[in-house]
Amino acid sequence: MAHKIIAVDLDGTLLNSQSQLSDFTKETIKKVAQKGHKVIITTGRPYRMAHQYYEELGLDTPMINFNGSLTHLPGKKWKFEQSLTVDKSFLIDMVAREEEIEADFIAGEYRNKFYITNTNEEIANPQLFGVNAFVPENQFNPQLVTKNPSVILLQTRAEDKYALADQMSSFYQHELTINTWGGPLNILECTPKGVHKAFALKYLLNIMNADRKDLIAFGDEHNDTEMLEFAGTGYAMKNANASLLPFADQQLGLTNDQDGVAHELMRLFL
């Protein structure tokens, strides 16, 4: 069997509902990697919120963060690193239009920091940003926005987050890719134009001299759409958002809390 590239989303996919990796999942991933298959964490999370899982799994492969904006080799200088950003003018403009888009908060996310417009923890959950509590340094101030963010994250009160994403995309003349995640949360995430998980995976496959037919992908949310459609075989979790199912080749019979990814990998490779 040819060695496979295995792209795995984290939240709702590889992680259980407590944002943890089960021992069974960790053992299975390590055994699959020992057979020469390449496991690639492919997540919307920033690196600061994903590195612990990379370490727990004992990976030495590239990682994709920010839904494709950052492709890197954790802890190492890598000549193929790709870090794409959103022009800071979009962040400034969205903040000015905060009421218009019914935003609870708007945040600029960077590799190692973030700025958020609303630090009221009853409205904005600090855990979305990998912290236990907000500190003054997290407060958005337009004067602090001197560099382009990796992504723009916002939570909206709009009834239909998908419709709002379409409206914002049109308003900004399709210069941004606006996707949704967060399950029941009304979260929108803005990445650079044309950037999504499949974009980053295509870049990685070229570097690794691998074919998309050898790419297997697992996901559960709307932001996994392009990845599952692009992969040679795309698996949607049993707990997947219904909007993802038309883009998957198969839906697993098990959820993230039932180690669905690990059981499928065991069936395929072990």
CSV table of N, CA and C in Angstrom, one decimal, residues 101-266:
chain,number,residue,atom,x,y,z
A,101,ILE,N,-22.9,44.4,11.4
A,101,ILE,CA,-22.8,42.9,11.2
A,101,ILE,C,-23.2,42.2,12.5
A,102,GLU,N,-23.8,43.0,13.5
A,102,GLU,CA,-24.3,42.4,14.7
A,102,GLU,C,-23.2,41.6,15.4
A,103,ALA,N,-22.0,42.2,15.6
A,103,ALA,CA,-20.9,41.4,16.2
A,103,ALA,C,-20.9,41.5,17.7
A,104,ASP,N,-20.9,40.4,18.4
A,104,ASP,CA,-20.6,40.4,19.8
A,104,ASP,C,-19.1,40.8,20.1
A,105,PHE,N,-18.3,40.3,19.2
A,105,PHE,CA,-16.9,40.7,19.2
A,105,PHE,C,-16.2,40.4,17.9
A,106,ILE,N,-15.1,41.2,17.6
A,106,ILE,CA,-14.3,41.0,16.5
A,106,ILE,C,-12.9,40.9,17.0
A,107,ALA,N,-12.1,39.9,16.4
A,107,ALA,CA,-10.8,39.7,16.9
A,107,ALA,C,-9.8,39.5,15.7
A,108,GLY,N,-8.7,40.1,15.9
A,108,GLY,CA,-7.6,39.9,14.9
A,108,GLY,C,-6.6,38.9,15.6
A,109,GLU,N,-6.5,37.7,14.9
A,109,GLU,CA,-5.6,36.6,15.4
A,109,GLU,C,-4.3,36.6,14.7
A,110,TYR,N,-3.2,36.6,15.5
A,110,TYR,CA,-1.9,36.5,15.1
A,110,TYR,C,-1.3,35.2,15.5
A,111,ARG,N,-0.1,34.9,15.0
A,111,ARG,CA,0.5,33.6,15.4
A,111,ARG,C,0.7,33.4,16.9
A,112,ASN,N,1.0,34.5,17.6
A,112,ASN,CA,1.3,34.3,19.0
A,112,ASN,C,0.5,35.3,19.9
A,113,LYS,N,-0.5,36.0,19.3
A,113,LYS,CA,-1.3,36.9,20.1
A,113,LYS,C,-2.6,37.2,19.4
A,114,PHE,N,-3.5,37.9,20.1
A,114,PHE,CA,-4.7,38.3,19.5
A,114,PHE,C,-5.2,39.6,20.1
A,115,TYR,N,-6.0,40.4,19.4
A,115,TYR,CA,-6.7,41.5,19.9
A,115,TYR,C,-8.2,41.4,19.7
A,116,ILE,N,-9.0,41.7,20.7
A,116,ILE,CA,-10.4,41.4,20.7
A,116,ILE,C,-11.2,42.7,21.1
A,117,THR,N,-12.3,43.0,20.5
A,117,THR,CA,-13.0,44.3,20.8
A,117,THR,C,-13.8,44.2,22.0
A,118,ASN,N,-14.2,43.0,22.5
A,118,ASN,CA,-15.1,42.9,23.7
A,118,ASN,C,-14.5,41.8,24.6
A,119,THR,N,-14.0,42.3,25.7
A,119,THR,CA,-13.4,41.3,26.7
A,119,THR,C,-14.4,40.9,27.8
A,120,ASN,N,-15.7,41.2,27.6
A,120,ASN,CA,-16.7,40.7,28.5
A,120,ASN,C,-16.8,39.2,28.4
A,121,GLU,N,-16.4,38.5,29.4
A,121,GLU,CA,-16.3,37.0,29.3
A,121,GLU,C,-17.6,36.3,29.4
A,122,GLU,N,-18.7,37.0,29.6
A,122,GLU,CA,-20.0,36.4,29.5
A,122,GLU,C,-20.5,36.4,28.1
A,123,ILE,N,-19.8,37.2,27.2
A,123,ILE,CA,-20.1,37.2,25.8
A,123,ILE,C,-19.1,36.6,24.9
A,124,ALA,N,-17.8,36.8,25.2
A,124,ALA,CA,-16.7,36.2,24.5
A,124,ALA,C,-16.0,35.2,25.4
A,125,ASN,N,-16.0,34.0,24.9
A,125,ASN,CA,-15.4,32.9,25.7
A,125,ASN,C,-13.9,32.9,25.5
A,126,PRO,N,-13.1,33.2,26.6
A,126,PRO,CA,-11.6,33.2,26.5
A,126,PRO,C,-11.1,31.9,25.9
A,127,GLN,N,-11.7,30.8,26.2
A,127,GLN,CA,-11.2,29.5,25.7
A,127,GLN,C,-11.2,29.4,24.2
A,128,LEU,N,-12.0,30.2,23.5
A,128,LEU,CA,-11.9,30.2,22.0
A,128,LEU,C,-10.6,30.7,21.6
A,129,PHE,N,-9.9,31.4,22.5
A,129,PHE,CA,-8.6,32.0,22.1
A,129,PHE,C,-7.4,31.3,22.9
A,130,GLY,N,-7.8,30.2,23.6
A,130,GLY,CA,-6.7,29.4,24.3
A,130,GLY,C,-6.2,30.0,25.6
A,131,VAL,N,-7.0,30.9,26.2
A,131,VAL,CA,-6.7,31.5,27.4
A,131,VAL,C,-7.8,31.3,28.5
A,132,ASN,N,-7.4,31.3,29.7
A,132,ASN,CA,-8.4,31.2,30.8
A,132,ASN,C,-9.2,32.5,31.1
A,133,ALA,N,-8.5,33.6,30.8
A,133,ALA,CA,-9.1,34.9,31.0
A,133,ALA,C,-8.4,35.9,30.1
A,134,PHE,N,-9.2,37.0,29.8
A,134,PHE,CA,-8.6,38.0,29.0
A,134,PHE,C,-7.7,38.9,29.9
A,135,VAL,N,-6.7,39.5,29.3
A,135,VAL,CA,-5.9,40.5,30.0
A,135,VAL,C,-5.9,41.8,29.2
A,136,PRO,N,-5.5,42.9,29.8
A,136,PRO,CA,-5.6,44.2,29.1
A,136,PRO,C,-4.9,44.2,27.8
A,137,GLU,N,-3.8,43.4,27.6
A,137,GLU,CA,-3.1,43.4,26.4
A,137,GLU,C,-3.9,42.8,25.2
A,138,ASN,N,-5.0,42.1,25.5
A,138,ASN,CA,-5.8,41.5,24.5
A,138,ASN,C,-6.8,42.5,23.9
A,139,GLN,N,-7.0,43.6,24.6
A,139,GLN,CA,-8.1,44.6,24.2
A,139,GLN,C,-7.7,45.2,22.9
A,140,PHE,N,-8.6,45.2,21.9
A,140,PHE,CA,-8.4,45.8,20.6
A,140,PHE,C,-8.2,47.3,20.7
A,141,ASN,N,-7.2,47.8,20.0
A,141,ASN,CA,-6.9,49.2,19.9
A,141,ASN,C,-6.4,49.4,18.5
A,142,PRO,N,-7.1,50.2,17.7
A,142,PRO,CA,-6.6,50.3,16.3
A,142,PRO,C,-5.1,50.7,16.1
A,143,GLN,N,-4.6,51.4,17.1
A,143,GLN,CA,-3.2,51.8,17.1
A,143,GLN,C,-2.3,50.6,17.2
A,144,LEU,N,-2.8,49.5,17.8
A,144,LEU,CA,-2.0,48.3,18.0
A,144,LEU,C,-1.9,47.5,16.7
A,145,VAL,N,-2.8,47.8,15.8
A,145,VAL,CA,-2.9,47.0,14.6
A,145,VAL,C,-1.9,47.5,13.6
A,146,THR,N,-0.6,47.1,13.8
A,146,THR,CA,0.4,47.6,12.9
A,146,THR,C,0.8,46.5,11.8
A,147,LYS,N,0.4,45.3,12.1
A,147,LYS,CA,0.7,44.2,11.2
A,147,LYS,C,-0.6,43.5,10.8
A,148,ASN,N,-0.5,42.8,9.6
A,148,ASN,CA,-1.7,42.1,9.1
A,148,ASN,C,-2.0,40.9,10.0
A,149,PRO,N,-3.2,40.6,10.3
A,149,PRO,CA,-3.5,39.4,11.1
A,149,PRO,C,-3.5,38.1,10.2
A,150,SER,N,-3.4,37.0,10.8
A,150,SER,CA,-3.5,35.7,10.1
A,150,SER,C,-5.0,35.5,9.7
A,151,VAL,N,-5.9,35.8,10.6
A,151,VAL,CA,-7.3,35.6,10.4
A,151,VAL,C,-8.0,36.7,11.2
A,152,ILE,N,-9.3,36.9,10.8
A,152,ILE,CA,-10.2,37.8,11.6
A,152,ILE,C,-11.3,36.8,12.0
A,153,LEU,N,-11.6,36.9,13.3
A,153,LEU,CA,-12.6,36.0,13.9
A,153,LEU,C,-13.7,36.9,14.5
A,154,LEU,N,-14.9,36.5,14.3
A,154,LEU,CA,-16.0,37.3,14.9
A,154,LEU,C,-17.2,36.4,15.3
A,155,GLN,N,-17.9,36.8,16.3
A,155,GLN,CA,-19.1,36.2,16.7
A,155,GLN,C,-20.3,37.1,16.5
A,156,THR,N,-21.3,36.6,15.8
A,156,THR,CA,-22.4,37.5,15.4
A,156,THR,C,-23.7,37.1,16.1
A,157,ARG,N,-24.6,38.1,16.2
A,157,ARG,CA,-26.0,37.8,16.7
A,157,ARG,C,-26.9,37.6,15.5
A,158,ALA,N,-26.5,37.7,14.3
A,158,ALA,CA,-27.3,37.5,13.1
A,158,ALA,C,-27.9,36.1,13.2
A,159,GLU,N,-29.2,36.0,12.8
A,159,GLU,CA,-29.9,34.7,12.8
A,159,GLU,C,-29.2,33.6,11.9
A,160,ASP,N,-28.8,34.1,10.8
A,160,ASP,CA,-28.2,33.1,9.8
A,160,ASP,C,-26.8,33.5,9.5
A,161,LYS,N,-25.8,32.8,10.1
A,161,LYS,CA,-24.4,33.1,10.0
A,161,LYS,C,-23.9,32.8,8.5
A,162,TYR,N,-24.6,31.8,7.9
A,162,TYR,CA,-24.2,31.5,6.5
A,162,TYR,C,-24.6,32.6,5.6
A,163,ALA,N,-25.8,33.2,5.8
A,163,ALA,CA,-26.2,34.3,4.9
A,163,ALA,C,-25.3,35.5,5.2
A,164,LEU,N,-25.0,35.8,6.4
A,164,LEU,CA,-24.1,36.9,6.7
A,164,LEU,C,-22.7,36.7,6.1
A,165,ALA,N,-22.2,35.5,6.1
A,165,ALA,CA,-20.9,35.2,5.5
A,165,ALA,C,-21.0,35.6,4.0
A,166,ASP,N,-22.1,35.2,3.3
A,166,ASP,CA,-22.2,35.5,1.9
A,166,ASP,C,-22.3,37.0,1.7
A,167,GLN,N,-23.1,37.7,2.5
A,167,GLN,CA,-23.2,39.2,2.4
A,167,GLN,C,-21.9,39.9,2.6
A,168,MET,N,-21.1,39.4,3.6
A,168,MET,CA,-19.8,40.1,3.9
A,168,MET,C,-18.9,39.8,2.7
A,169,SER,N,-18.9,38.6,2.2
A,169,SER,CA,-18.0,38.2,1.1
A,169,SER,C,-18.3,39.1,-0.1
A,170,SER,N,-19.6,39.4,-0.4
A,170,SER,CA,-19.9,40.3,-1.5
A,170,SER,C,-19.5,41.7,-1.2
A,171,PHE,N,-19.8,42.1,0.0
A,171,PHE,CA,-19.4,43.5,0.4
A,171,PHE,C,-17.9,43.8,0.2
A,172,TYR,N,-17.1,42.8,0.6
A,172,TYR,CA,-15.7,43.0,0.5
A,172,TYR,C,-15.1,42.5,-0.9
A,173,GLN,N,-16.1,42.4,-1.8
A,173,GLN,CA,-15.7,42.1,-3.2
A,173,GLN,C,-14.9,40.8,-3.4
A,174,HIS,N,-15.3,39.8,-2.5
A,174,HIS,CA,-14.7,38.5,-2.5
A,174,HIS,C,-13.2,38.5,-2.4
A,175,GLU,N,-12.7,39.5,-1.6
A,175,GLU,CA,-11.3,39.6,-1.3
A,175,GLU,C,-10.9,38.8,-0.1
A,176,LEU,N,-11.9,38.2,0.6
A,176,LEU,CA,-11.7,37.4,1.7
A,176,LEU,C,-12.4,36.0,1.5
A,177,THR,N,-11.9,35.0,2.1
A,177,THR,CA,-12.7,33.7,2.3
A,177,THR,C,-13.3,33.7,3.7
A,178,ILE,N,-14.6,33.7,3.7
A,178,ILE,CA,-15.3,33.8,5.0
A,178,ILE,C,-16.0,32.5,5.3
A,179,ASN,N,-15.6,31.8,6.3
A,179,ASN,CA,-16.2,30.5,6.6
A,179,ASN,C,-16.8,30.5,8.0
A,180,THR,N,-17.4,29.4,8.4
A,180,THR,CA,-18.1,29.2,9.7
A,180,THR,C,-17.5,28.0,10.4
A,181,TRP,N,-17.5,28.1,11.7
A,181,TRP,CA,-17.2,26.9,12.5
A,181,TRP,C,-17.8,27.2,13.9
A,182,GLY,N,-17.5,26.4,14.8
A,182,GLY,CA,-18.0,26.6,16.2
A,182,GLY,C,-19.3,25.9,16.5
A,183,GLY,N,-19.7,25.0,15.7
A,183,GLY,CA,-21.0,24.3,16.0
A,183,GLY,C,-22.1,25.2,16.2
A,184,PRO,N,-22.8,25.2,17.4
A,184,PRO,CA,-23.9,26.1,17.6
A,184,PRO,C,-23.5,27.5,17.7
A,185,LEU,N,-22.3,27.8,17.9
A,185,LEU,CA,-21.8,29.2,18.1
A,185,LEU,C,-21.9,29.9,16.7
A,186,ASN,N,-22.3,31.2,16.7
A,186,ASN,CA,-22.4,32.0,15.5
A,186,ASN,C,-21.0,32.6,15.2
A,187,ILE,N,-20.1,31.8,14.8
A,187,ILE,CA,-18.7,32.2,14.6
A,187,ILE,C,-18.5,32.3,13.1
A,188,LEU,N,-17.8,33.4,12.6
A,188,LEU,CA,-17.3,33.5,11.3
A,188,LEU,C,-15.8,33.8,11.4
A,189,GLU,N,-15.1,33.2,10.4
A,189,GLU,CA,-13.7,33.4,10.3
A,189,GLU,C,-13.3,33.8,8.9
A,190,CYS,N,-12.5,34.9,8.9
A,190,CYS,CA,-12.1,35.4,7.6
A,190,CYS,C,-10.6,35.2,7.3
A,191,THR,N,-10.3,34.5,6.2
A,191,THR,CA,-8.9,34.2,5.8
A,191,THR,C,-8.7,34.9,4.5
A,192,PRO,N,-7.4,35.0,4.1
A,192,PRO,CA,-7.1,35.6,2.8
A,192,PRO,C,-7.9,34.9,1.7
A,193,LYS,N,-8.1,35.7,0.6
A,193,LYS,CA,-8.8,35.2,-0.6
A,193,LYS,C,-8.3,33.9,-1.0
A,194,GLY,N,-9.2,32.9,-1.2
A,194,GLY,CA,-8.8,31.6,-1.7
A,194,GLY,C,-8.1,30.7,-0.8
A,195,VAL,N,-8.0,31.1,0.5
A,195,VAL,CA,-7.3,30.3,1.5
A,195,VAL,C,-8.3,29.5,2.3
A,196,HIS,N,-8.1,28.2,2.3
A,196,HIS,CA,-8.9,27.2,3.1
A,196,HIS,C,-8.0,26.0,3.4
A,197,LYS,N,-8.6,25.0,4.0
A,197,LYS,CA,-7.7,23.8,4.3
A,197,LYS,C,-7.2,23.1,3.1
A,198,ALA,N,-8.1,23.0,2.0
A,198,ALA,CA,-7.6,22.3,0.8
A,198,ALA,C,-6.5,23.1,0.1
A,199,PHE,N,-6.6,24.4,0.2
A,199,PHE,CA,-5.5,25.3,-0.4
A,199,PHE,C,-4.2,24.9,0.2
A,200,ALA,N,-4.1,24.8,1.5
A,200,ALA,CA,-2.9,24.4,2.2
A,200,ALA,C,-2.5,23.0,2.0
A,201,LEU,N,-3.4,22.1,1.9
A,201,LEU,CA,-3.1,20.7,1.6
A,201,LEU,C,-2.5,20.5,0.2
A,202,LYS,N,-3.1,21.2,-0.7
A,202,LYS,CA,-2.6,21.2,-2.1
A,202,LYS,C,-1.1,21.6,-2.1
A,203,TYR,N,-0.8,22.7,-1.4
A,203,TYR,CA,0.5,23.2,-1.3
A,203,TYR,C,1.5,22.1,-0.7
A,204,LEU,N,1.0,21.5,0.4
A,204,LEU,CA,1.8,20.5,1.0
A,204,LEU,C,2.0,19.2,0.1
A,205,LEU,N,1.0,18.8,-0.6
A,205,LEU,CA,1.1,17.7,-1.5
A,205,LEU,C,2.2,17.9,-2.5
A,206,ASN,N,2.2,19.1,-3.1
A,206,ASN,CA,3.3,19.5,-4.0
A,206,ASN,C,4.7,19.4,-3.4
A,207,ILE,N,4.8,19.9,-2.2
A,207,ILE,CA,6.1,19.8,-1.5
A,207,ILE,C,6.5,18.3,-1.3
A,208,MET,N,5.5,17.5,-0.9
A,208,MET,CA,5.8,16.1,-0.5
A,208,MET,C,5.8,15.2,-1.8
A,209,ASN,N,5.5,15.8,-2.9
A,209,ASN,CA,5.5,15.0,-4.2
A,209,ASN,C,4.5,13.9,-4.1
A,210,ALA,N,3.3,14.2,-3.5
A,210,ALA,CA,2.2,13.2,-3.3
A,210,ALA,C,1.0,13.6,-4.1
A,211,ASP,N,0.2,12.7,-4.4
A,211,ASP,CA,-1.0,12.9,-5.2
A,211,ASP,C,-2.2,13.0,-4.3
A,212,ARG,N,-3.2,13.8,-4.7
A,212,ARG,CA,-4.4,13.9,-3.9
A,212,ARG,C,-5.1,12.6,-3.7
A,213,LYS,N,-4.9,11.6,-4.6
A,213,LYS,CA,-5.6,10.3,-4.4
A,213,LYS,C,-5.1,9.6,-3.2
A,214,ASP,N,-3.9,10.0,-2.8
A,214,ASP,CA,-3.3,9.4,-1.5
A,214,ASP,C,-3.6,10.3,-0.3
A,215,LEU,N,-4.5,11.3,-0.4
A,215,LEU,CA,-4.9,12.1,0.7
A,215,LEU,C,-6.2,11.6,1.3
A,216,ILE,N,-6.2,11.4,2.6
A,216,ILE,CA,-7.4,11.0,3.3
A,216,ILE,C,-7.6,12.1,4.3
A,217,ALA,N,-8.9,12.5,4.4
A,217,ALA,CA,-9.2,13.7,5.3
A,217,ALA,C,-10.4,13.4,6.2
A,218,PHE,N,-10.3,13.9,7.4
A,218,PHE,CA,-11.4,13.7,8.4
A,218,PHE,C,-11.9,15.1,8.9
A,219,GLY,N,-13.2,15.3,8.9
A,219,GLY,CA,-13.7,16.6,9.4
A,219,GLY,C,-15.1,16.5,9.9
A,220,ASP,N,-15.6,17.6,10.5
A,220,ASP,CA,-16.9,17.6,11.0
A,220,ASP,C,-17.7,18.9,10.8
A,221,GLU,N,-17.0,19.9,10.3
A,221,GLU,CA,-17.7,21.2,10.3
A,221,GLU,C,-17.6,21.9,8.9
A,222,HIS,N,-18.3,23.0,8.7
A,222,HIS,CA,-18.5,23.7,7.4
A,222,HIS,C,-17.1,24.1,6.9
A,223,ASN,N,-16.1,24.4,7.8
A,223,ASN,CA,-14.8,24.8,7.3
A,223,ASN,C,-14.0,23.6,6.8
A,224,ASP,N,-14.5,22.4,6.9
A,224,ASP,CA,-13.8,21.2,6.3
A,224,ASP,C,-14.3,20.9,4.9
A,225,THR,N,-15.3,21.7,4.4
A,225,THR,CA,-15.9,21.4,3.1
A,225,THR,C,-14.9,21.2,2.0
A,226,GLU,N,-14.0,22.1,1.8
A,226,GLU,CA,-13.1,22.1,0.7
A,226,GLU,C,-12.1,20.9,0.9
A,227,MET,N,-11.7,20.7,2.1
A,227,MET,CA,-10.7,19.6,2.4
A,227,MET,C,-11.3,18.3,2.1
A,228,LEU,N,-12.5,18.0,2.5
A,228,LEU,CA,-13.1,16.7,2.2
A,228,LEU,C,-13.4,16.5,0.7
A,229,GLU,N,-13.8,17.6,0.1
A,229,GLU,CA,-14.0,17.5,-1.4
A,229,GLU,C,-12.7,17.3,-2.1
A,230,PHE,N,-11.6,17.9,-1.7
A,230,PHE,CA,-10.4,17.8,-2.4
A,230,PHE,C,-9.7,16.4,-2.2
A,231,ALA,N,-9.8,15.8,-1.0
A,231,ALA,CA,-9.1,14.6,-0.7
A,231,ALA,C,-9.6,13.4,-1.5
A,232,GLY,N,-8.6,12.5,-1.7
A,232,GLY,CA,-9.0,11.3,-2.4
A,232,GLY,C,-10.1,10.6,-1.7
A,233,THR,N,-10.1,10.5,-0.4
A,233,THR,CA,-11.2,10.0,0.4
A,233,THR,C,-11.5,11.0,1.5
A,234,GLY,N,-12.7,11.5,1.6
A,234,GLY,CA,-13.0,12.5,2.6
A,234,GLY,C,-14.1,11.8,3.5
A,235,TYR,N,-13.8,11.8,4.8
A,235,TYR,CA,-14.7,11.2,5.8
A,235,TYR,C,-15.3,12.3,6.7
A,236,ALA,N,-16.6,12.3,6.8
A,236,ALA,CA,-17.3,13.2,7.7
A,236,ALA,C,-17.6,12.3,9.0
A,237,MET,N,-17.5,13.0,10.1
A,237,MET,CA,-17.8,12.3,11.4
A,237,MET,C,-19.3,12.0,11.5
A,238,LYS,N,-19.6,11.1,12.3
A,238,LYS,CA,-21.0,10.8,12.6
A,238,LYS,C,-21.7,12.1,13.2
A,239,ASN,N,-20.9,12.8,13.9
A,239,ASN,CA,-21.5,14.1,14.5
A,239,ASN,C,-21.3,15.3,13.6
A,240,ALA,N,-21.0,15.1,12.3
A,240,ALA,CA,-20.7,16.2,11.4
A,240,ALA,C,-21.9,17.1,11.2
A,241,ASN,N,-21.7,18.4,10.9
A,241,ASN,CA,-22.7,19.3,10.5
A,241,ASN,C,-23.3,18.8,9.2
A,242,ALA,N,-24.6,18.8,9.1
A,242,ALA,CA,-25.2,18.3,7.9
A,242,ALA,C,-24.8,18.9,6.6
A,243,SER,N,-24.3,20.2,6.7
A,243,SER,CA,-23.9,20.9,5.5
A,243,SER,C,-22.6,20.3,4.9
A,244,LEU,N,-21.9,19.5,5.7
A,244,LEU,CA,-20.7,18.9,5.2
A,244,LEU,C,-20.9,17.6,4.4
A,245,LEU,N,-22.0,17.0,4.7
A,245,LEU,CA,-22.2,15.6,4.2
A,245,LEU,C,-22.1,15.5,2.7
A,246,PRO,N,-22.7,16.5,1.9
A,246,PRO,CA,-22.6,16.3,0.4
A,246,PRO,C,-21.2,16.3,-0.1
A,247,PHE,N,-20.2,16.8,0.7
A,247,PHE,CA,-18.8,16.9,0.2
A,247,PHE,C,-18.0,15.7,0.6
A,248,ALA,N,-18.5,14.8,1.5
A,248,ALA,CA,-17.8,13.7,2.0
A,248,ALA,C,-18.0,12.5,1.1
A,249,ASP,N,-17.0,11.6,1.0
A,249,ASP,CA,-17.2,10.3,0.3
A,249,ASP,C,-17.9,9.3,1.2
A,250,GLN,N,-17.7,9.5,2.5
A,250,GLN,CA,-18.3,8.5,3.5
A,250,GLN,C,-18.6,9.3,4.8
A,251,GLN,N,-19.6,8.8,5.5
A,251,GLN,CA,-19.8,9.3,6.9
A,251,GLN,C,-19.4,8.2,7.8
A,252,LEU,N,-18.6,8.5,8.8
A,252,LEU,CA,-18.3,7.4,9.8
A,252,LEU,C,-19.5,7.1,10.6
A,253,GLY,N,-19.4,5.9,11.1
A,253,GLY,CA,-20.5,5.4,12.0
A,253,GLY,C,-20.3,5.8,13.5
A,254,LEU,N,-19.2,6.4,13.8
A,254,LEU,CA,-18.8,6.8,15.1
A,254,LEU,C,-18.5,8.3,15.2
A,255,THR,N,-18.8,8.8,16.4
A,255,THR,CA,-18.5,10.2,16.7
A,255,THR,C,-17.1,10.5,17.2
A,256,ASN,N,-16.8,11.7,17.4
A,256,ASN,CA,-15.5,12.1,18.0
A,256,ASN,C,-15.4,11.6,19.4
A,257,ASP,N,-16.5,11.4,20.1
A,257,ASP,CA,-16.4,10.9,21.5
A,257,ASP,C,-16.3,9.4,21.5
A,258,GLN,N,-16.4,8.8,20.3
A,258,GLN,CA,-16.3,7.3,20.2
A,258,GLN,C,-15.0,6.9,19.4
A,259,ASP,N,-14.1,7.9,19.3
A,259,ASP,CA,-12.8,7.6,18.6
A,259,ASP,C,-13.0,7.2,17.2
A,260,GLY,N,-14.0,7.9,16.5
A,260,GLY,CA,-14.3,7.6,15.2
A,260,GLY,C,-13.1,7.6,14.2
A,261,VAL,N,-12.2,8.6,14.3
A,261,VAL,CA,-11.1,8.6,13.4
A,261,VAL,C,-10.1,7.4,13.7
A,262,ALA,N,-9.8,7.2,14.9
A,262,ALA,CA,-8.9,6.1,15.3
A,262,ALA,C,-9.4,4.8,14.8
A,263,HIS,N,-10.7,4.5,15.0
A,263,HIS,CA,-11.3,3.2,14.6
A,263,HIS,C,-11.2,3.1,13.1
A,264,GLU,N,-11.4,4.1,12.3
A,264,GLU,CA,-11.3,4.0,10.9
A,264,GLU,C,-9.9,3.8,10.4
A,265,LEU,N,-8.9,4.5,11.1
A,265,LEU,CA,-7.5,4.3,10.7
A,265,LEU,C,-7.1,2.9,11.1
A,266,MET,N,-7.6,2.4,12.1
A,266,MET,CA,-7.2,1.0,12.5
A,266,MET,C,-7.8,0.0,11.4
